[in-house]
Amino acid sequence: MVNKYKVIFQPAGRRGEIEEGKTILEAAQALGVDLEALCGNKKVCGKCKVRIEEGYFEKDNIESGMSHISPPAASEDELKHIKPEDGPGIRLACSSEIHGDLKVFVPERSRAGKQVVRKAAKELSIALDPAVKKYPLTFTRPTLHDMTTGDCERVLKALEEGYGLKGLTFDYQALKALQDALREGEWTATFTVWMDREIIKVEPGHVDVCYGLAVDIGTTTCVGYLCDLSTGKVVNTESMMNPQVPYGEDVMSRITYAMTNPAGLQTMQDAIITGLNEIIEKVVTEIKQDGPHPGYAIDDLTIVFNTAMHHIFLGLNPTYIGRSPFIPATQSSLNIKARDLGLRINPSAYMHVLPIEAGFVGADNVGVLIAQEQYNQDEMVLVIDVGTNGELLLGNRERVCSTSCATGPAFEGAQIKFGMRAAPGAIEKVKIDPETKEPQYKVIGKADWHTHIEGKINAKGICGSGIIDVIAEMFRAGIIDKSGKFVMNLGTNRVRTDVDGRPEYVLAWAEETSINTDITVAQADVRALQLAKGALYTGAKLMMQKMGVKKLDRVELAGAFGSHIDREASLTLGMFPDVPIDSVVVVGNAAGDGARMALLNKDKRREAEERARWVEFVEIATEPAFEKEFMQAMHIPHMKDKFPSVKELFQQSGSKVEIKG
Amino acid sequence: MVNKYKVIFQPAGRRGEIEEGKTILEAAQALGVDLEALCGNKKVCGKCKVRIEEGYFEKDNIESGMSHISPPAASEDELKHIKPEDGPGIRLACSSEIHGDLKVFVPERSRAGKQVVRKAAKELSIALDPAVKKYPLTFTRPTLHDMTTGDCERVLKALEEGYGLKGLTFDYQALKALQDALREGEWTATFTVWMDREIIKVEPGHVDVCYGLAVDIGTTTCVGYLCDLSTGKVVNTESMMNPQVPYGEDVMSRITYAMTNPAGLQTMQDAIITGLNEIIEKVVTEIKQDGPHPGYAIDDLTIVFNTAMHHIFLGLNPTYIGRSPFIPATQSSLNIKARDLGLRINPSAYMHVLPIEAGFVGADNVGVLIAQEQYNQDEMVLVIDVGTNGELLLGNRERVCSTSCATGPAFEGAQIKFGMRAAPGAIEKVKIDPETKEPQYKVIGKADWHTHIEGKINAKGICGSGIIDVIAEMFRAGIIDKSGKFVMNLGTNRVRTDVDGRPEYVLAWAEETSINTDITVAQADVRALQLAKGALYTGAKLMMQKMGVKKLDRVELAGAFGSHIDREASLTLGMFPDVPIDSVVVVGNAAGDGARMALLNKDKRREAEERARWVEFVEIATEPAFEKEFMQAMHIPHMKDKFPSVKELFQQSGSKVEIKG
């Protein structure tokens, strides 16, 4: 017998009986309480803070018979996240077990909100010709004369006669459903065919609508776009933190985890497959489902990721891409049965893996490539895909080069003190008055800037675009200097030092927030952003140098969550070499767009395969000039008066522009 | 805590501690005691009888503190099998749980022996061109220049350059092994390729030997032939009772089981897959294995079965082949990944399912067809495949027709009182002196007839060929009449009545046996054989009638365990229409031969597909004449003086022979 205890969550007022030993987070999930758990219960994100208001919490309190609030004996992991300013009784819900009746308060800041993936699914202009199509057929009821013709053979003949589909094969699982489907539909059934080659589903009656999922697995965040393959429209979007984050925050640390733990690769593969299955289950909630499991309605899946995520997702040993000579297991596109990976879509469906380029320039960059199509343009375009890894594509129809640089997750709002996902309550835009240092900001979910809102503002944190904005504005307002250091004594209480004497800027006062704490930008936040933008800048600059490109015609900013970056702020920060502001274009999640295009038009798959081989990979990090350039690029902005511009560099060196055609 | 009890098995003398509640059979298996369990622990075969010599056996005895032999409280299932003549203390080991210390005696008759599958794997004359081949390759170690070429792409290029294999694909599981295999073999590896299309295994270093398994799943018995694909030789053979027997002894009762039990199909599919996995595990015991599991060395598998076994094995609903208009799910050959079926061979390998013809004429009959190749002969040949279902092929290069008839399992030694598998101790040949009625018999494992053996004869039972022999001899010696009825008062103590007054013939006296019981042939045994042979005869006769064939040039007797049928005995019994004895050929397990041929030469797969469509299926059981013919055909022999011969029948009817060319 397991003991059960009463647990009450405030302010939601939800209550229930929970088994002894479960965590508060598990209790919240069981009772449907809205509680943030970014990292997937791995005790690393520190976002699930709750306050124990009353009750038996620790085992020893039960024994002593105490019934009031017990002092939390937090673990070392928890203590990393709990700060004195959090107040008394704060614990991480994921780390705290229940050993008695409890009353728990969930602070506003810990309440999860539905992620807003703005512009995540922009309109794509693409001819609809998906790899998977549905074909309805009606048969005459067989008689004894048909005794020597199997159901399968009758169907194949009819698909050839009715639709010109020759030489089709039956997937084994689909074949198993054939007999009953034909009879259930009274000899009318719909056949789902993959690439005009294989029957992957049989459904009774007429079925028109057909779904596919385009997936973008980032090092930090994952997103899935559910598309109606008969209209091309995005029906729903779901995103989540990559559940591999607990095994390493960046690509190299995950490769190391796989190398140093015997079951490391399997553990991480299982984590991401489970994660994608969660996305699948959530993304289909609003469509009609008849199948044996929620995701069964999905008949096709395309996927992009960087090379390390690609290998780990597929269970391919990532060791060899992590060390010289950096050989990947495979570069070509792959079609793998969903059931071979344990993906909970139609088990007979294929997952189409876009090809990878080389080294760390993976299928996600191929997605960007086929979405942005530099190879069809005359202009010299730099495409920057902003993520935990920054990936760069530079070129035009003559030649396109690619490279990769480690930016860290700052652009995505991670590793930032008040960083949060782009969800209601997130500050997404910031302006700072250069005189008064007073900010104006816009919160997701509110129609106007905070100074124009009557009533509660309810700010909760800062999302990726807000961070770029606020740091660019802090520089313009003279709150930080070009080295990123705080300027003190500006005659404003917005710039102050925290309890440890470290400088910070108050973006929102406690009363403007829903978390009753000042939302601040710390020196460490500024540093994280400088590292990220410095990496991007250096990559772009050295690639231009290598290709002999003097001038960019256009910069395209892409990224799963970088779609709302302010162009001016990105220029101010010096995220990339100088171009006129009108030549900076924010293109949204181009990698995801590429995955969607490959889902909606099968020719895009062929194009991806060809162009992945055509693009030239250039290695930047091993360039002798890299370190020096990187140190300089950390500054804000990369000032012309201090450092030579790319143009000047080339004029000095006298090098010629070489165009390979 | 689970109690453990001491269990001793005599005469083997094995002993050990066994957990309370385990059956005696489980204890025997755990302690390595040789104990027959034909039906796979399903309590139906009654072959695992043991005698409890001493000990706490029943729960209530423990409570009463008794320590001597306890009277067995046998269940109804057990009582069906336990006869008074078995003596005291007899129980079925599979049905008796252990609840105290025990001493168990295993009677000779219950000791399992290794099945002898004589001639099971006759020499085949066939060109070696298997669907699966191994290709070794050595690569230069990659350098930084190869950074943009994946392992997979390098391998595909080398296979094209070295062996002319174009457009190969990689199985996903094989791809997962690629990187480590290349490096473990220091850039020498061997690639296993299926149908010159797909890489299904990567092994480090040079690997020459390649194995395949040809499988014949009968309604009652299953057999697997392990073949070395580089020599074509059979390396090992394993057989077992079909573990679906508990769900129905014949095809129709299994279809009924699937129709009337919600999980019936799944249960039976699981049973046969588990059974085949046992065959796989046993058949590879003597070959070198490096893989992750015993059967991993097997890279190809071909399989034949009748249509019902085909559907159930593949998890296809057999309902529709069991009722009009008898439409199968599919007739074509199939290639299904071993992993999709849970077969424990190389998970990337394919199982090749031979095509089926129509109705109950399944892939096993296609196996017979491509092994016997009537379509390449001028002679009019009748091929009889003797099994639980008898399948008939009649024709020559002009035309071949097929049909099926239900014979029951008597030819396989099942449902016969002293029936047993063809294992040491089985009586396989019998002669009876017409005067004295004294028999001579030959026991498997002994070099000569029993009358010529000095010392112990140790007969244990009668196998299929022995049953056909003894009943034919009983007829010739006048012990039974042509209606199958015993003739009494023949002046010999060999013919007597049992305790219930039913007549029986004593084939071996208790002292000649290892089971200390007279081995007898009962009236019911004679009846079972009459039914079986009557079904075959009727099928053959009606098919000749339909095709207008007056005279057979040859009769070929096939069957997994019918390979040792005595030709003369089969003629005496009237198993098929009259032909000269020299025109009767025993061809062994032709269905299995066909599976082996398809394993050894991939052209045979194409031939099977074509010929399966070419053969004409004729329905015999629904013929108006069937019942009358069948009643007559039960007699021994089908006497010309009593019933008109086929020739006479046709002369009377005046029908013309129609030959379709």
Coordinates of C-alpha atoms in Angstrom, one line a residue, chain B residues 181-398:
Chain B
A181 CA 32.3 -1.7 -38.2
L182 CA 34.6 0.2 -40.6
R183 CA 36.8 1.4 -37.8
E184 CA 36.8 -1.9 -35.9
G185 CA 37.9 -3.7 -39.0
E186 CA 40.5 -1.1 -39.6
W187 CA 38.8 0.0 -42.9
T188 CA 38.1 -3.6 -44.1
A189 CA 34.5 -4.6 -43.9
T190 CA 32.0 -7.0 -45.5
F191 CA 28.7 -5.9 -46.8
T192 CA 25.7 -8.2 -47.1
V193 CA 23.5 -7.2 -50.0
W194 CA 20.0 -8.3 -50.7
M195 CA 18.8 -8.8 -54.3
D196 CA 21.6 -6.5 -55.5
R197 CA 19.5 -3.7 -54.1
E198 CA 19.9 -3.1 -50.4
I199 CA 22.8 -3.4 -47.8
I200 CA 21.4 -5.4 -44.9
K201 CA 24.5 -6.0 -42.8
V202 CA 28.0 -4.5 -42.2
E203 CA 30.6 -6.6 -40.5
P204 CA 34.2 -5.7 -39.7
G205 CA 36.9 -7.6 -41.6
H206 CA 36.5 -10.3 -44.2
V207 CA 33.4 -12.6 -43.8
D208 CA 32.9 -15.4 -46.2
V209 CA 30.2 -17.6 -44.9
C210 CA 26.6 -16.6 -45.3
Y211 CA 23.6 -18.4 -43.9
G212 CA 19.9 -18.6 -44.9
L213 CA 17.0 -20.5 -43.4
A214 CA 14.3 -22.2 -45.4
V215 CA 11.2 -22.7 -43.4
D216 CA 8.2 -25.0 -43.9
I217 CA 5.3 -24.3 -41.5
G218 CA 2.8 -27.1 -41.5
T219 CA -0.5 -27.2 -39.7
T220 CA 1.0 -29.8 -37.3
T221 CA 4.8 -29.6 -37.7
C222 CA 7.3 -26.9 -38.5
V223 CA 10.8 -27.4 -39.9
G224 CA 13.7 -25.1 -40.6
Y225 CA 16.7 -25.9 -42.8
L226 CA 19.8 -23.8 -42.1
C227 CA 21.7 -23.5 -45.4
D228 CA 25.2 -22.2 -46.1
L229 CA 24.5 -19.9 -49.0
S230 CA 28.1 -20.1 -50.2
T231 CA 27.9 -23.9 -50.7
G232 CA 24.2 -24.6 -50.9
K233 CA 24.6 -27.3 -48.2
V234 CA 22.2 -27.8 -45.4
V235 CA 24.1 -27.2 -42.2
N236 CA 21.5 -28.2 -39.7
T237 CA 17.7 -29.0 -39.5
E238 CA 15.4 -28.3 -36.6
S239 CA 11.7 -29.2 -36.3
M240 CA 8.9 -28.8 -33.8
M241 CA 5.2 -29.3 -33.4
N242 CA 3.3 -26.2 -34.5
P243 CA 2.7 -24.3 -31.3
Q244 CA -0.7 -23.3 -32.6
V245 CA -2.0 -26.8 -32.2
P246 CA -3.6 -26.0 -28.8
Y247 CA -5.8 -23.5 -30.7
G248 CA -7.1 -26.0 -33.1
E249 CA -5.8 -29.2 -34.7
D250 CA -6.7 -28.3 -38.3
V251 CA -6.9 -25.3 -40.5
M252 CA -10.6 -24.7 -40.1
S253 CA -10.6 -24.9 -36.3
R254 CA -7.8 -22.3 -36.2
I255 CA -9.7 -20.0 -38.5
T256 CA -12.7 -20.4 -36.2
Y257 CA -10.5 -19.6 -33.2
A258 CA -9.4 -16.4 -34.9
M259 CA -13.0 -15.5 -35.7
T260 CA -14.4 -16.2 -32.2
N261 CA -11.6 -14.8 -30.0
P262 CA -11.0 -11.1 -30.0
A263 CA -7.2 -11.6 -29.7
G264 CA -7.2 -15.0 -31.3
L265 CA -5.3 -14.1 -34.4
Q266 CA -2.7 -12.2 -32.4
T267 CA -2.3 -15.1 -30.0
M268 CA -1.7 -17.6 -32.7
Q269 CA 0.6 -15.3 -34.6
D270 CA 2.6 -14.7 -31.5
A271 CA 2.7 -18.5 -30.8
I272 CA 4.1 -19.4 -34.3
I273 CA 6.6 -16.5 -34.3
T274 CA 7.9 -17.6 -30.9
G275 CA 8.0 -21.1 -32.2
L276 CA 10.0 -20.1 -35.2
N277 CA 12.4 -18.1 -33.0
E278 CA 13.0 -21.3 -31.0
I279 CA 13.8 -23.2 -34.2
I280 CA 16.1 -20.3 -35.2
E281 CA 17.9 -20.4 -31.8
K282 CA 18.4 -24.2 -32.0
V283 CA 19.3 -24.5 -35.6
V284 CA 22.3 -22.1 -35.2
T285 CA 23.8 -23.7 -32.1
E286 CA 26.6 -25.3 -34.1
I287 CA 27.7 -22.4 -36.2
K288 CA 30.1 -19.6 -35.2
Q289 CA 28.1 -16.6 -34.0
D290 CA 29.5 -13.2 -33.2
G291 CA 26.2 -11.2 -33.4
P292 CA 24.1 -9.7 -30.7
H293 CA 21.8 -12.7 -30.6
P294 CA 22.1 -16.3 -31.8
G295 CA 20.1 -16.1 -35.0
Y296 CA 21.9 -12.9 -36.1
A297 CA 24.1 -14.9 -38.5
I298 CA 21.0 -15.7 -40.7
D299 CA 20.8 -13.1 -43.5
D300 CA 17.9 -14.6 -45.5
L301 CA 14.8 -16.6 -44.9
T302 CA 12.3 -18.2 -47.2
I303 CA 9.0 -19.6 -46.0
V304 CA 6.2 -21.8 -47.2
F305 CA 2.9 -22.7 -45.6
N306 CA -0.7 -23.4 -46.5
T307 CA -3.0 -20.3 -47.0
A308 CA -4.4 -20.4 -43.5
M309 CA -1.0 -20.8 -41.8
H310 CA 0.3 -18.0 -44.2
H311 CA -2.4 -15.6 -43.1
I312 CA -2.1 -16.4 -39.4
F313 CA 1.7 -16.2 -39.5
L314 CA 1.5 -12.8 -41.1
G315 CA -1.3 -11.5 -38.9
L316 CA -3.7 -11.3 -41.8
N317 CA -7.3 -11.9 -40.9
P318 CA -8.1 -15.6 -42.0
T319 CA -11.8 -15.1 -41.7
Y320 CA -12.3 -14.4 -45.4
I321 CA -10.4 -17.4 -46.6
G322 CA -12.6 -19.5 -44.4
R323 CA -15.9 -18.5 -45.9
S324 CA -17.3 -17.9 -49.4
P325 CA -16.1 -16.4 -51.7
F326 CA -12.8 -17.5 -50.1
I327 CA -10.7 -14.4 -50.9
P328 CA -7.1 -14.3 -49.6
A329 CA -5.5 -11.0 -48.5
T330 CA -2.8 -11.4 -51.0
Q331 CA -1.4 -14.1 -53.3
S332 CA 1.8 -12.5 -54.4
S333 CA 5.2 -13.3 -52.9
L334 CA 6.1 -10.9 -50.1
N335 CA 9.4 -9.6 -48.7
I336 CA 9.0 -8.5 -45.1
K337 CA 11.7 -7.2 -42.8
A338 CA 12.5 -9.8 -40.1
R339 CA 12.2 -7.0 -37.5
D340 CA 8.7 -6.2 -38.6
L341 CA 7.7 -9.7 -37.6
G342 CA 9.9 -10.0 -34.5
L343 CA 12.0 -12.8 -36.1
R344 CA 15.3 -13.1 -34.3
I345 CA 17.6 -13.3 -37.4
N346 CA 19.5 -10.4 -38.8
P347 CA 16.9 -7.7 -38.1
S348 CA 17.6 -6.0 -41.5
A349 CA 17.1 -9.3 -43.4
Y350 CA 14.0 -10.0 -45.4
M351 CA 11.7 -13.0 -45.0
H352 CA 10.6 -14.0 -48.5
V353 CA 7.1 -15.5 -48.5
L354 CA 6.5 -17.6 -51.5
P355 CA 3.2 -16.8 -53.3
I356 CA 0.0 -18.7 -52.7
E357 CA -2.2 -20.2 -55.4
A358 CA -5.8 -20.0 -54.3
G359 CA -8.1 -21.1 -51.4
F360 CA -6.2 -23.5 -49.3
V361 CA -3.6 -24.3 -51.9
G362 CA -0.8 -22.2 -50.4
A363 CA 2.8 -21.3 -50.7
D364 CA 3.8 -24.8 -49.6
N365 CA 2.2 -26.2 -52.7
V366 CA 4.0 -23.6 -54.8
G367 CA 7.2 -24.9 -53.1
V368 CA 6.3 -28.4 -54.2
L369 CA 5.6 -27.1 -57.7
I370 CA 8.9 -25.4 -58.2
A371 CA 10.7 -28.4 -56.6
Q372 CA 9.0 -31.0 -58.8
E373 CA 8.7 -28.9 -61.9
Q374 CA 5.8 -30.7 -63.5
Y375 CA 5.6 -27.8 -65.9
N376 CA 8.9 -28.9 -67.4
Q377 CA 7.8 -32.5 -68.0
D378 CA 5.9 -34.5 -70.6
E379 CA 4.7 -37.2 -68.2
M380 CA 1.4 -36.9 -66.5
V381 CA 2.5 -36.7 -62.8
L382 CA 0.4 -36.6 -59.7
V383 CA 2.2 -35.1 -56.8
I384 CA 0.7 -35.8 -53.4
D385 CA 1.9 -33.6 -50.5
V386 CA 1.0 -35.5 -47.4
G387 CA 0.4 -33.4 -44.3
T388 CA -2.5 -32.3 -42.1
N389 CA -3.8 -31.0 -45.3
G390 CA -3.2 -33.1 -48.4
E391 CA -2.3 -31.1 -51.4
L392 CA -2.4 -32.4 -54.9
L393 CA -0.8 -31.3 -58.1
L394 CA -1.7 -33.0 -61.4
G395 CA -0.4 -32.2 -64.8
N396 CA 2.5 -31.8 -67.2
R397 CA 4.1 -29.0 -69.3
E398 CA 0.7 -28.3 -70.9

